[in-house]
Amino acid sequence: MVTTRRQNTASEKLSAGQDVLSASTVLVDKATDLERWRLKDDHGCQTWHYLETDEEVKAWPQTEADRHHLGLSLDLPTFLVPKDPLSATHNAIQHFAHFQLEPGNWACEYGGPMFLLPGIVIAWYVTGTPVAAPVSTEIKRYLFNRQHPEDGGWGLHIEGESSVFGTAMNYTVLRLLGADREDARMVKARGLLWHMQGAVMGPHWAKFWLSVLGVMEWDCVNPVPPELWLVPDWVPIAPWRWWIHMRQVFLPMSYIWSKKFSYEGDKITDELKEELYVQPYESVNFAGHRNSISDRDNYHPKSWLLNSVNWALVNIWNPFLRTSGIQKAAEDWTFDLIRREDENTLYANLAPVNAPMNMLACYIHDGPGSYSVRRHRERIPEFLWMKNEGMLANGTNGVQTWDTSFLIQAVHSAGLAEDPRYKPMLTKALEFLEDQQIRENVPEMEVCYRHNRKGAWAFSTKDQGYTVSDCTSEALKSVLLLQSTPGYPTLVSQKRARDAIDTLLTMQNPSGGFASYERQRGGEWMELLNAAEVFGRIMVEYDYPECTTAVLTALSLFQKLDPEYRAPEIQKTIQGAAKYVRNAQRPDGSWYGSWGICFTYAGMFALESLASVEETYENSERVRRACEFLVGKQRSDGGWGESYKSCETGVWVEHPEGSQVVQTCWAIIGLMETGVKGGEVEEAIRRGVKLVMGRQMADGGWAQEGIEGVFNKSCMISYPNYRYIFGIKALGMFAQLYGNPEIQ
């Protein structure tokens, strides 16, 4: 039974002017001068820099790309209202070309999740990492801008309802960065947190980070035993079988949990102990709250099996069976794997969840002044992104390879790759993809459980260095399309293209489908051990229509250009992939999407798959069913609008704000992939094109609308370049397929 929280007293105002993240951090709720921010792109490694002096500003002029990302006014041409889709396509390409960066890629925000900044900021705080005042200022500004306007909290992602995870963690970040607890916005957030019964109701990851900060006791955190890494590989629950993001988070988390590291404490953390709970800190029964979680956070409740395992670890293993020798062996091996992850990614790390954990593990093991800690401090800023709302954390270190590949394909689909106006832009994009191909496997890849990567492309950069099936496929398709178009250089040799194919051929699952980073190594039953609580389908790899389509279409294109290479294996793989796509279709004609929202996204890819194996509207009943599903979801204004709730619930949910440009483009691209001519479906496509053209702005771009992406069913993520990329592709494809008529 919790007691009523006593009224909080006014806190002492903090002093200003410090550049080190500490109890005396700057307390000024203000914005920096956006005209002084610059984006640096070094071979795809993107970092934002604030220029303090006029001399620096003069020496490093702000680009149109900088201004675009910062939401500043642009000095770009405007166009007459286009009457036909091809003219609208030209306008969009010419507009988007201004934002290409020097290495040849496009950049953008990749935000949305609200649990990323807390891990970074807490890791900075407990390791005494200096944080520039402009960064501190802009992180605070972003969090206040993204605070729920009604209840004062924060959710799992920017469009989600407020939760204990989002509210407790982002409140904590604001306090660490110097926000006054008596600020009206902080009082409101704290009131909501208390209404939700305080931080003890947070999920596992929240309890972990709060224990690291020293404002929660480790007794509140369910066990994260590093000994699991000592079990033989044949054991069904061995961590190497888990999805890569899950195991690379569990790895440093288990090391830190075993060490029971907690920050020594200071004035701010002492105050947070008062502010995060509904009763005095000393009276909280932390051990009794290990399994407590708010209904708002409990998307994937802990299973009976996981609860039983946790009970056995707490009551039997830890007190009676876990010897110091076992503990040391487990910690030594987990840190060796952490070190390998750091070295294999040049300290860029897989993503911004494991990166700050790895930094903290290095701080514990190697010491504050060590090379490893220094390298982490240098690379973590690559996750930070500056925009008009402030500074956020991206979901990876960028979308460089992914978005650049799709832009190339969009222009090619529009039949404009040979247009001399766009050849310089596309040649630079090709040069970027050539530079980013991964040329070798990681050392001792079997020891660190890594998949083949020679010839692959990552989602962002080759430094990050993880094979992704669809990223490799989309990049390879883009390279092959341009290099087979007159006027483009051959930068990626036949051997290197074959290297990519060799890696893709190792990634097919027995179902015929393809997952993301690796083959599926464990069964779905392992979700019984999902301890994250806020995510679904996180424990192992799964087949995805999106990934399968990317591989299938890449193999098909490659076989046309290099028909002799591994032809029987490629054909068998294509047949298996097509079979999976057919089997994954639901009775209503739809496919569930796991990386974009949701049925519109997956439908676009699946219909592209079927088209590549010559299944069309004319000859395929399943294609006609898919068209019927999509046409049935078209809104009265000609567009499509699907809520992120579709991802959470697994059924179509209409978007509360109406039709969305990006989803409309996905739907009409999918319908056009069927080759349909005439009738209800072509009319639906024309109506969709009319909406997309009607929303195009005078400069050739489109306004940002709802969030576009998703991962693990429950967390949404932004892809702001999609409105350009798929706008170009949809309008250009229509012009190619239907003769570019005027759209009235």
XYZ file of C-alpha atoms in Angstrom:
744
model
C 0.000 0.000 0.000
C 1.530 3.319 -1.040
C 1.234 6.453 1.043
C 0.220 9.885 -0.187
C 3.086 12.002 -1.437
C 3.810 15.080 0.674
C 3.704 18.476 -1.042
C 6.970 19.239 -2.810
C 8.797 22.316 -1.558
C 10.368 24.905 -3.823
C 13.818 23.902 -4.967
C 16.883 26.053 -4.999
C 17.601 27.675 -8.355
C 20.646 26.267 -10.108
C 23.518 28.406 -11.280
C 24.045 28.951 -14.989
C 27.017 28.865 -17.275
C 28.415 25.345 -16.869
C 29.359 23.122 -19.799
C 29.655 19.898 -17.803
C 26.586 17.759 -17.166
C 26.350 17.916 -13.386
C 24.291 19.322 -10.575
C 25.272 22.825 -11.734
C 24.170 22.385 -15.356
C 22.744 25.404 -17.181
C 19.186 26.233 -16.124
C 17.875 28.317 -19.009
C 14.827 27.261 -20.981
C 15.764 28.933 -24.230
C 16.681 28.150 -27.816
C 20.063 28.489 -29.407
C 20.476 30.496 -32.605
C 19.438 28.019 -35.299
C 21.451 29.987 -37.850
C 24.623 28.764 -36.126
C 24.016 25.010 -36.447
C 25.858 23.017 -39.133
C 25.578 19.380 -40.201
C 28.893 17.671 -40.936
C 28.829 14.544 -43.104
C 32.116 12.623 -43.203
C 31.577 9.562 -45.431
C 28.066 9.287 -44.031
C 29.016 9.883 -40.377
C 26.720 12.778 -39.495
C 27.207 15.173 -36.564
C 25.693 18.554 -35.709
C 27.949 21.420 -34.630
C 27.147 24.777 -33.037
C 29.351 27.674 -34.123
C 30.075 30.055 -31.258
C 31.835 32.893 -33.080
C 31.066 35.073 -36.080
C 34.373 34.012 -37.587
C 33.307 30.364 -37.489
C 29.960 31.235 -39.057
C 31.668 33.087 -41.902
C 34.136 30.253 -42.515
C 31.439 27.550 -42.559
C 28.337 28.822 -44.386
C 24.993 27.215 -43.682
C 23.717 25.073 -46.550
C 20.187 24.699 -47.845
C 20.229 21.171 -46.419
C 21.120 22.545 -42.966
C 18.308 25.081 -43.184
C 15.837 22.483 -44.419
C 16.534 20.170 -41.483
C 16.362 23.075 -39.036
C 13.042 24.286 -40.396
C 14.488 27.635 -41.496
C 13.389 29.600 -44.541
C 14.836 28.431 -47.857
C 15.901 30.446 -50.874
C 14.751 27.883 -53.426
C 12.803 28.267 -56.664
C 9.061 27.795 -56.832
C 7.141 26.295 -59.719
C 3.891 26.819 -61.531
C 1.153 24.463 -60.427
C 1.792 21.280 -62.450
C -1.028 19.912 -64.571
C 0.409 16.443 -65.096
C 2.207 13.925 -62.857
C 5.539 14.062 -64.694
C 5.808 17.828 -64.223
C 5.068 17.329 -60.527
C 7.762 14.640 -60.434
C 10.348 16.997 -61.946
C 9.453 19.668 -59.402
C 9.901 17.218 -56.531
C 13.253 15.902 -57.768
C 14.639 19.383 -58.314
C 13.531 20.385 -54.825
C 14.889 17.296 -53.059
C 18.202 17.494 -54.927
C 19.068 20.614 -52.931
C 19.296 18.503 -49.766
C 21.826 15.983 -51.056
C 24.975 16.097 -48.939
C 28.529 16.229 -50.250
C 29.272 12.474 -49.968
C 26.171 11.818 -52.110
C 23.641 10.724 -49.490
C 20.544 12.290 -47.994
C 20.102 12.794 -44.270
C 17.078 13.346 -42.078
C 15.615 13.021 -38.643
C 15.088 9.403 -37.625
C 13.338 10.178 -34.364
C 10.080 9.205 -32.764
C 11.090 6.911 -29.869
C 11.179 8.797 -26.568
C 13.323 6.305 -24.636
C 16.606 6.924 -26.485
C 17.755 10.285 -25.077
C 17.419 9.087 -21.454
C 19.957 6.296 -21.880
C 22.440 8.647 -23.537
C 22.022 11.457 -21.008
C 22.168 9.171 -17.976
C 25.315 7.505 -19.339
C 26.861 10.940 -19.858
C 25.896 12.004 -16.359
C 27.227 9.008 -14.442
C 30.501 8.990 -16.420
C 31.091 12.727 -15.991
C 31.020 13.300 -19.735
C 31.192 17.002 -20.697
C 28.117 18.215 -22.575
C 28.175 21.482 -24.494
C 25.667 24.074 -23.331
C 23.966 24.294 -26.773
C 23.362 20.539 -26.704
C 21.936 20.684 -23.192
C 19.724 23.618 -24.121
C 18.340 21.978 -27.244
C 17.673 18.586 -25.651
C 15.616 20.330 -22.977
C 13.795 22.356 -25.587
C 12.954 19.240 -27.592
C 11.598 17.408 -24.557
C 9.454 20.340 -23.524
C 8.203 20.695 -27.103
C 7.262 17.025 -27.132
C 5.587 17.061 -23.721
C 1.948 15.993 -23.927
C -0.048 19.246 -24.030
C -2.858 17.937 -21.846
C -1.489 15.556 -19.224
C 2.130 16.777 -19.204
C 3.764 13.400 -19.760
C 5.695 11.603 -22.464
C 4.995 8.289 -24.196
C 6.988 5.487 -25.743
C 7.041 7.501 -28.977
C 6.021 10.976 -30.073
C 2.474 10.034 -31.052
C 1.858 7.594 -28.190
C -0.081 8.175 -24.987
C 1.845 9.170 -21.892
C 3.403 6.281 -19.971
C 5.531 5.714 -16.892
C 8.498 4.802 -19.101
C 8.340 7.986 -21.143
C 7.380 10.291 -18.283
C 9.785 9.058 -15.604
C 12.748 8.879 -17.940
C 12.280 12.197 -19.731
C 11.458 13.992 -16.489
C 14.751 12.623 -15.160
C 16.638 13.845 -18.235
C 15.241 17.347 -17.835
C 16.275 17.446 -14.190
C 19.794 16.221 -15.012
C 20.058 18.951 -17.630
C 19.075 21.622 -15.141
C 15.305 22.041 -15.400
C 13.822 23.497 -12.227
C 11.502 21.082 -10.486
C 9.154 23.995 -9.731
C 8.789 24.837 -13.427
C 5.049 24.485 -14.091
C 5.697 21.902 -16.820
C 7.785 19.795 -14.460
C 5.150 20.025 -11.746
C 2.548 18.814 -14.239
C 4.735 15.931 -15.391
C 5.467 14.959 -11.800
C 1.772 15.040 -10.984
C 1.040 12.635 -13.827
C 3.873 10.353 -12.733
C 2.484 10.250 -9.205
C -0.991 9.623 -10.597
C 0.517 6.562 -12.324
C 1.998 5.524 -8.916
C 5.557 6.628 -9.609
C 8.686 5.236 -11.201
C 8.310 1.814 -9.561
C 5.572 1.180 -12.142
C 7.997 1.547 -15.033
C 9.137 -1.287 -17.299
C 12.408 -3.163 -16.997
C 14.539 -0.770 -19.057
C 13.393 2.222 -17.004
C 14.243 0.466 -13.755
C 17.656 -0.464 -15.128
C 18.628 3.111 -16.024
C 17.223 4.608 -12.826
C 19.260 2.080 -10.819
C 22.375 3.040 -12.795
C 21.685 6.671 -11.889
C 21.350 5.715 -8.252
C 17.755 6.904 -7.869
C 16.334 3.382 -7.603
C 17.640 0.271 -5.883
C 18.837 -2.683 -7.935
C 16.405 -4.887 -5.968
C 13.678 -3.390 -8.186
C 15.286 -4.715 -11.384
C 14.500 -8.228 -12.507
C 17.690 -10.266 -12.996
C 19.798 -9.839 -16.125
C 22.309 -12.653 -15.550
C 25.442 -12.599 -17.715
C 25.764 -16.317 -16.994
C 23.356 -16.923 -19.867
C 26.279 -16.140 -22.161
C 28.111 -19.134 -20.703
C 25.496 -21.721 -21.678
C 26.433 -23.950 -24.631
C 25.301 -22.734 -28.029
C 23.047 -25.771 -28.478
C 20.811 -24.666 -25.621
C 17.515 -23.399 -27.115
C 17.534 -20.152 -25.101
C 21.208 -19.281 -25.674
C 21.469 -15.513 -26.345
C 23.120 -15.949 -29.752
C 19.708 -17.142 -30.949
C 18.020 -13.839 -30.030
C 17.287 -10.968 -32.381
C 20.395 -8.847 -32.764
C 18.980 -5.748 -31.060
C 17.768 -7.759 -28.088
C 21.024 -9.582 -27.526
C 23.200 -6.492 -28.033
C 21.140 -4.667 -25.382
C 21.090 -7.635 -23.017
C 24.873 -8.006 -23.358
C 26.046 -4.746 -21.695
C 22.932 -4.619 -19.532
C 23.860 -7.975 -18.011
C 27.431 -6.842 -17.357
C 26.285 -3.642 -15.644
C 23.591 -5.497 -13.675
C 26.159 -8.010 -12.453
C 28.462 -5.188 -11.347
C 25.479 -3.415 -9.675
C 26.963 -0.109 -10.763
C 25.205 2.944 -9.319
C 26.183 6.588 -9.515
C 27.564 7.849 -6.209
C 24.943 10.566 -6.000
C 24.715 14.343 -5.744
C 22.164 17.065 -5.015
C 20.132 16.403 -8.177
C 19.909 12.643 -7.665
C 18.964 13.178 -4.025
C 16.118 15.400 -5.199
C 15.077 12.881 -7.837
C 14.700 10.284 -5.102
C 12.023 12.543 -3.668
C 10.377 13.407 -6.975
C 10.028 10.031 -8.697
C 8.041 8.238 -5.999
C 4.732 8.674 -4.219
C 6.232 7.955 -0.800
C 9.546 8.655 0.945
C 12.394 6.859 -0.812
C 13.499 5.059 2.353
C 10.084 3.473 2.749
C 9.780 2.092 -0.795
C 9.839 -1.703 -0.947
C 11.846 -1.877 -4.147
C 12.123 -5.666 -4.154
C 8.349 -5.832 -3.953
C 8.060 -3.782 -7.141
C 10.240 -5.905 -9.426
C 7.163 -7.001 -11.349
C 5.109 -3.843 -10.948
C 4.228 -2.136 -14.212
C 1.609 0.350 -15.304
C -1.087 -0.799 -17.687
C 0.026 2.034 -19.968
C 3.441 0.384 -20.396
C 2.504 -3.273 -20.312
C 2.180 -3.949 -24.053
C 3.715 -7.422 -23.711
C 3.028 -8.741 -20.181
C 5.612 -11.041 -18.640
C 4.760 -14.676 -19.162
C 4.341 -17.275 -16.445
C 7.619 -18.793 -17.616
C 9.566 -15.556 -17.301
C 8.074 -14.866 -13.872
C 9.074 -18.361 -12.768
C 12.619 -17.927 -14.086
C 12.964 -14.550 -12.375
C 11.728 -16.017 -9.082
C 14.260 -18.848 -9.296
C 17.099 -16.444 -10.109
C 16.248 -14.114 -7.229
C 15.527 -16.747 -4.590
C 17.757 -19.679 -5.525
C 20.432 -18.904 -8.094
C 21.711 -15.552 -6.874
C 21.873 -16.260 -3.113
C 22.903 -19.918 -3.135
C 24.342 -21.115 -6.451
C 26.019 -18.122 -8.086
C 29.634 -18.442 -6.993
C 32.191 -15.683 -7.402
C 33.977 -17.859 -9.959
C 30.868 -18.205 -12.114
C 30.193 -14.490 -11.808
C 33.727 -13.575 -12.864
C 33.710 -15.963 -15.808
C 30.399 -14.543 -17.003
C 31.518 -10.936 -16.610
C 34.811 -11.612 -18.392
C 33.109 -13.256 -21.355
C 30.370 -10.655 -21.678
C 32.899 -7.843 -21.610
C 34.935 -9.608 -24.288
C 31.811 -9.674 -26.463
C 31.172 -5.994 -25.676
C 34.710 -5.192 -26.761
C 34.209 -7.106 -30.010
C 30.989 -5.180 -30.733
C 32.846 -1.906 -30.171
C 35.777 -2.845 -32.368
C 33.643 -4.389 -35.124
C 31.640 -1.165 -35.416
C 34.539 1.233 -34.798
C 32.635 2.236 -31.635
C 29.605 3.342 -33.676
C 27.635 0.392 -32.217
C 24.448 -1.152 -33.450
C 22.066 1.532 -32.152
C 21.584 4.210 -29.469
C 20.249 1.732 -26.902
C 23.335 -0.453 -26.629
C 25.855 2.335 -27.369
C 25.547 4.207 -24.032
C 25.392 0.885 -22.200
C 28.612 -0.192 -23.894
C 30.199 3.120 -22.929
C 29.225 2.585 -19.300
C 30.536 -0.988 -19.367
C 33.861 0.340 -20.692
C 33.858 3.033 -17.990
C 33.449 0.327 -15.345
C 35.980 -2.092 -16.821
C 38.597 0.131 -18.482
C 38.324 3.291 -16.392
C 37.153 6.873 -16.977
C 40.185 7.958 -19.008
C 40.434 4.867 -21.173
C 40.628 4.799 -24.953
C 37.333 2.903 -25.179
C 35.419 5.500 -23.163
C 36.981 8.303 -25.181
C 35.945 6.674 -28.455
C 32.380 6.198 -27.247
C 32.224 9.851 -26.258
C 33.350 10.780 -29.756
C 30.811 8.621 -31.566
C 27.619 8.914 -29.516
C 26.905 12.397 -30.966
C 26.251 10.669 -34.308
C 22.922 9.574 -32.822
C 21.854 13.149 -32.070
C 19.787 15.163 -34.525
C 19.005 18.863 -34.519
C 15.708 20.247 -35.849
C 13.396 23.198 -35.296
C 11.966 21.637 -32.122
C 15.358 21.001 -30.540
C 17.777 18.068 -30.322
C 16.567 14.473 -30.312
C 18.106 11.022 -30.554
C 17.790 9.132 -33.825
C 16.883 5.451 -33.868
C 20.257 4.641 -35.451
C 23.172 6.788 -36.566
C 21.108 7.684 -39.632
C 19.234 6.416 -42.684
C 21.977 7.162 -45.184
C 22.137 4.004 -47.298
C 18.423 3.250 -47.013
C 17.065 6.601 -48.179
C 19.747 7.095 -50.825
C 18.937 3.720 -52.377
C 15.226 4.441 -52.499
C 15.773 7.867 -54.069
C 17.777 6.311 -56.901
C 15.034 3.776 -57.531
C 12.327 6.449 -57.431
C 13.987 8.514 -60.140
C 14.646 5.389 -62.206
C 11.020 4.262 -61.838
C 9.972 7.646 -63.210
C 12.053 7.006 -66.327
C 14.284 9.985 -65.550
C 17.655 8.392 -64.772
C 18.990 9.455 -68.187
C 17.785 13.031 -67.827
C 20.983 15.139 -67.878
C 19.599 17.354 -65.122
C 19.704 14.482 -62.662
C 22.800 12.561 -63.707
C 25.177 14.532 -61.439
C 22.903 13.928 -58.441
C 22.482 10.231 -59.190
C 26.184 9.751 -59.924
C 27.031 11.192 -56.506
C 24.462 8.870 -54.947
C 26.062 5.925 -56.751
C 29.470 7.004 -55.470
C 28.089 7.038 -51.943
C 26.707 3.520 -52.219
C 29.999 2.291 -53.653
C 31.823 3.811 -50.702
C 29.437 2.254 -48.179
C 29.531 -1.357 -49.332
C 31.039 -3.559 -46.614
C 34.087 -5.321 -48.040
C 34.927 -7.927 -45.383
C 33.466 -10.069 -42.638
C 34.180 -9.237 -39.004
C 37.122 -11.040 -37.422
C 36.142 -14.333 -35.777
C 32.519 -13.741 -36.697
C 31.469 -17.132 -35.326
C 32.866 -16.244 -31.904
C 30.804 -13.052 -31.672
C 27.792 -14.630 -33.390
C 27.783 -12.291 -36.374
C 26.312 -13.109 -39.770
C 28.184 -12.817 -43.073
C 28.549 -9.209 -44.171
C 31.037 -9.239 -47.040
C 29.401 -7.453 -49.952
C 26.479 -6.220 -47.841
C 25.185 -2.772 -47.031
C 24.046 -1.578 -43.629
C 20.998 0.584 -42.964
C 23.149 3.643 -42.274
C 26.916 3.360 -42.764
C 29.622 0.777 -43.240
C 31.103 1.811 -39.873
C 27.959 0.541 -38.159
C 28.593 -2.501 -40.276
C 25.598 -4.774 -39.789
C 24.214 -6.733 -42.731
C 20.529 -6.050 -43.305
C 18.743 -8.119 -45.903
C 16.576 -5.382 -47.368
C 19.221 -2.649 -47.113
C 21.678 -4.833 -49.001
C 19.024 -5.671 -51.573
C 17.782 -2.120 -52.146
C 21.346 -0.782 -52.389
C 22.336 -3.532 -54.809
C 19.268 -2.884 -56.965
C 20.091 0.823 -57.065
C 23.680 0.159 -58.073
C 22.685 -2.327 -60.776
C 19.972 -0.048 -62.159
C 22.309 2.910 -62.542
C 25.314 0.946 -63.771
C 23.169 -0.623 -66.492
C 21.893 2.813 -67.569
C 23.894 4.615 -70.289
C 26.099 7.384 -68.988
C 26.867 6.028 -65.528
C 30.240 4.642 -64.412
C 30.718 1.082 -63.222
C 31.923 1.669 -59.672
C 30.823 -1.614 -58.081
C 32.487 -4.447 -59.947
C 30.834 -7.695 -60.932
C 32.782 -9.459 -58.194
C 31.500 -7.065 -55.544
C 27.920 -7.455 -56.775
C 28.399 -11.209 -56.539
C 29.676 -10.792 -52.977
C 26.354 -9.138 -52.115
C 24.457 -12.002 -53.732
C 26.543 -14.548 -51.835
C 25.571 -12.947 -48.540
C 21.887 -12.650 -49.460
C 21.775 -16.335 -50.359
C 22.835 -17.197 -46.802
C 19.873 -15.358 -45.267
C 16.754 -17.245 -46.373
C 14.688 -18.970 -43.698
C 13.115 -22.427 -44.161
C 9.766 -20.709 -44.802
C 11.251 -19.072 -47.893
C 11.008 -15.667 -46.249
C 13.737 -13.307 -45.133
C 14.237 -11.647 -41.781
C 16.225 -8.462 -41.125
C 19.818 -9.017 -39.924
C 20.161 -12.797 -39.872
C 18.332 -16.056 -40.409
C 15.874 -16.918 -37.695
C 17.821 -18.669 -34.945
C 15.034 -19.400 -32.462
C 11.307 -20.011 -32.408
C 8.510 -17.593 -31.590
C 7.990 -19.443 -28.305
C 10.997 -17.482 -27.038
C 8.692 -14.470 -26.707
C 7.782 -16.168 -23.427
C 11.124 -14.744 -22.219
C 10.459 -11.207 -23.527
C 11.394 -9.040 -20.544
C 11.178 -5.665 -22.299
C 7.404 -5.455 -21.681
C 6.886 -2.406 -23.931
C 7.657 -4.203 -27.238
C 6.288 -7.199 -29.103
C 8.101 -9.678 -31.365
C 11.525 -8.669 -30.061
C 13.182 -11.897 -28.957
C 14.005 -13.524 -32.296
C 14.092 -12.750 -35.991
C 10.887 -13.083 -38.017
C 10.025 -13.321 -41.701
C 8.915 -10.005 -43.175
C 7.126 -9.349 -46.493
C 9.164 -6.139 -46.833
C 12.558 -7.819 -46.446
C 11.532 -10.788 -48.564
C 10.382 -8.538 -51.394
C 13.624 -6.588 -51.359
C 15.714 -9.755 -51.672
C 13.446 -11.358 -54.259
C 13.506 -8.307 -56.537
C 17.259 -7.833 -56.124
C 17.906 -11.444 -57.096
C 15.582 -11.133 -60.080
C 17.341 -8.013 -61.352
C 20.787 -9.493 -60.761
C 19.868 -12.654 -62.675
C 18.882 -10.599 -65.717
C 22.274 -8.884 -65.728
C 24.475 -11.807 -64.635
C 22.452 -14.896 -65.636
C 25.165 -17.528 -65.186
C 26.203 -16.832 -61.613
C 24.731 -19.364 -59.152
C 21.649 -19.524 -61.338
C 20.018 -22.674 -59.850
C 20.428 -21.410 -56.272
C 19.112 -17.970 -57.129
C 16.092 -19.408 -58.914
C 15.327 -21.695 -55.979
C 15.637 -18.788 -53.576
C 13.301 -16.644 -55.689
C 10.717 -19.421 -55.815
C 10.877 -19.896 -52.048
C 10.579 -16.166 -51.408
C 7.559 -15.854 -53.698
C 5.931 -18.797 -51.962
C 6.428 -17.107 -48.597
C 4.866 -13.849 -49.852
C 1.850 -15.770 -51.132
C 1.458 -17.633 -47.850
C 1.802 -14.465 -45.778
C -1.223 -12.874 -47.414
C -4.243 -12.691 -45.159
C -7.683 -13.890 -46.281
C -8.808 -10.276 -46.780
C -6.001 -9.752 -49.320
C -3.675 -7.760 -47.036
C -0.191 -8.212 -45.650
C 0.900 -7.009 -42.202
C 3.848 -4.599 -42.263
C 6.483 -4.577 -39.542
C 8.687 -1.636 -40.566
C 6.167 0.873 -41.891
C 2.537 1.702 -41.085
C 1.244 -0.885 -41.837
C -0.985 -2.699 -44.332
C -0.399 -0.051 -46.994
C 3.364 -0.383 -46.545
C 3.465 -4.178 -46.673
C 0.973 -4.274 -49.529
C 3.234 -2.119 -51.689
C 6.165 -4.478 -51.192
C 4.195 -7.693 -51.536
C 2.637 -6.617 -54.829
C 6.087 -5.667 -56.107
C 7.216 -9.196 -55.205
C 4.387 -10.823 -57.096
C 4.926 -8.571 -60.109
C 8.564 -9.656 -60.259
C 7.431 -13.283 -60.675
C 4.841 -12.206 -63.281
C 1.743 -12.331 -61.104
C -0.468 -9.460 -62.240
C -3.998 -8.194 -61.881
C -4.954 -10.028 -65.041
C -3.635 -13.478 -64.153
C -3.662 -13.699 -60.341
C -6.625 -13.996 -58.015
C -4.475 -13.132 -54.991
C -3.337 -9.930 -56.677
C -6.939 -8.971 -57.344
C -7.783 -9.664 -53.693
C -4.938 -7.374 -52.632
C -6.238 -4.645 -54.928
C -9.733 -5.083 -53.552
C -8.407 -4.651 -50.017
C -6.505 -1.472 -50.841
C -9.252 0.073 -52.951
C -11.683 -0.696 -50.150
C -9.596 1.438 -47.748
C -9.463 4.493 -50.033
C -11.021 7.558 -48.463
C -13.546 9.890 -50.077
C -10.831 12.461 -50.895
C -8.888 9.882 -52.911
C -6.188 9.217 -50.329
C -5.305 6.578 -47.790
C -4.748 7.191 -44.092
C -3.752 4.427 -41.688
C -3.079 4.913 -37.982
C -0.089 3.490 -36.153
C -2.685 1.641 -34.083
C -2.849 -0.833 -36.985
C 0.647 -1.966 -36.006
C -0.311 -2.434 -32.365
C -3.616 -4.189 -32.942
C -2.963 -6.110 -36.155
C -6.127 -4.777 -37.801
C -6.647 -1.731 -40.021
C -7.272 1.463 -38.032
C -8.094 4.700 -39.845
C -5.767 7.647 -39.278
C -7.475 10.271 -37.091
C -6.081 13.097 -39.228
C -7.331 11.720 -42.532
C -5.435 10.859 -45.681
C -1.641 10.835 -45.561
C 0.544 11.602 -48.580
C 3.087 8.867 -47.842
C 0.507 6.138 -47.309
C -1.391 7.258 -50.382
C 1.825 6.880 -52.379
C 2.426 3.402 -50.950
C -1.087 2.319 -51.860
C -1.014 3.578 -55.445
C 2.510 2.228 -56.029
C 1.296 -1.187 -54.907
C -1.745 -0.966 -57.157
C 0.378 0.131 -60.122
C 2.767 -2.788 -59.587
C -0.108 -5.055 -60.633
C -0.111 -3.595 -64.158
C -3.817 -2.896 -63.960
C -5.387 -0.909 -66.795
C -8.882 0.518 -66.625
C -11.755 -0.089 -64.286
C -12.183 0.638 -60.602
C -8.528 0.107 -59.690
C -7.118 2.536 -62.255
C -9.708 5.094 -61.173
C -8.598 4.630 -57.548
C -4.992 5.198 -58.596
C -5.920 8.388 -60.475
C -7.784 9.721 -57.453
C -4.763 9.004 -55.280
C -2.459 10.767 -57.717
C -4.758 13.764 -57.677
C -4.518 13.990 -53.881
C -0.724 13.710 -53.923
C -0.434 16.397 -56.590
C -2.938 18.573 -54.787
C -0.850 18.544 -51.616
C 2.429 19.313 -53.363
C 3.716 22.727 -52.382
C 4.952 25.444 -54.749
C 8.607 24.528 -54.103
C 8.019 20.917 -55.188
C 7.985 19.373 -51.721
C 5.281 18.117 -49.392
C 4.515 19.026 -45.793
C 5.426 16.591 -43.038
C 2.342 14.707 -41.853
C 1.946 11.740 -39.508
C 4.723 9.391 -38.451
C 5.588 6.731 -41.047
C 7.642 3.895 -39.533
C 7.397 1.271 -36.816
C 9.443 -1.409 -35.092
C 8.521 -4.192 -32.668
C 4.809 -3.504 -33.195
C 4.494 -0.770 -30.568
C 7.096 1.919 -31.257
C 6.807 4.379 -34.117
C 9.689 6.103 -35.869
C 9.975 8.943 -38.396
C 11.042 8.724 -42.041
C 10.547 12.331 -43.214
C 12.316 11.755 -46.553
C 9.606 9.263 -47.513
C 7.279 12.060 -48.564
C 9.780 13.049 -51.261
C 11.006 9.592 -52.247
C 7.643 7.905 -52.580
C 6.014 11.042 -53.944
C 8.545 11.000 -56.782
C 8.113 7.284 -57.334
C 4.315 7.279 -57.288
C 3.883 10.205 -59.660
C 6.690 9.076 -61.961
C 5.377 5.508 -62.164
C 1.906 6.803 -63.000
C 3.302 8.885 -65.844
C 5.184 5.863 -67.173
C 2.244 3.483 -66.909
C -0.641 5.675 -68.012
C 0.937 8.125 -70.460
C 1.135 11.187 -68.237
C -2.359 12.604 -68.677
C -3.447 15.892 -67.175
C -4.971 15.379 -63.743
C -8.018 17.533 -63.127
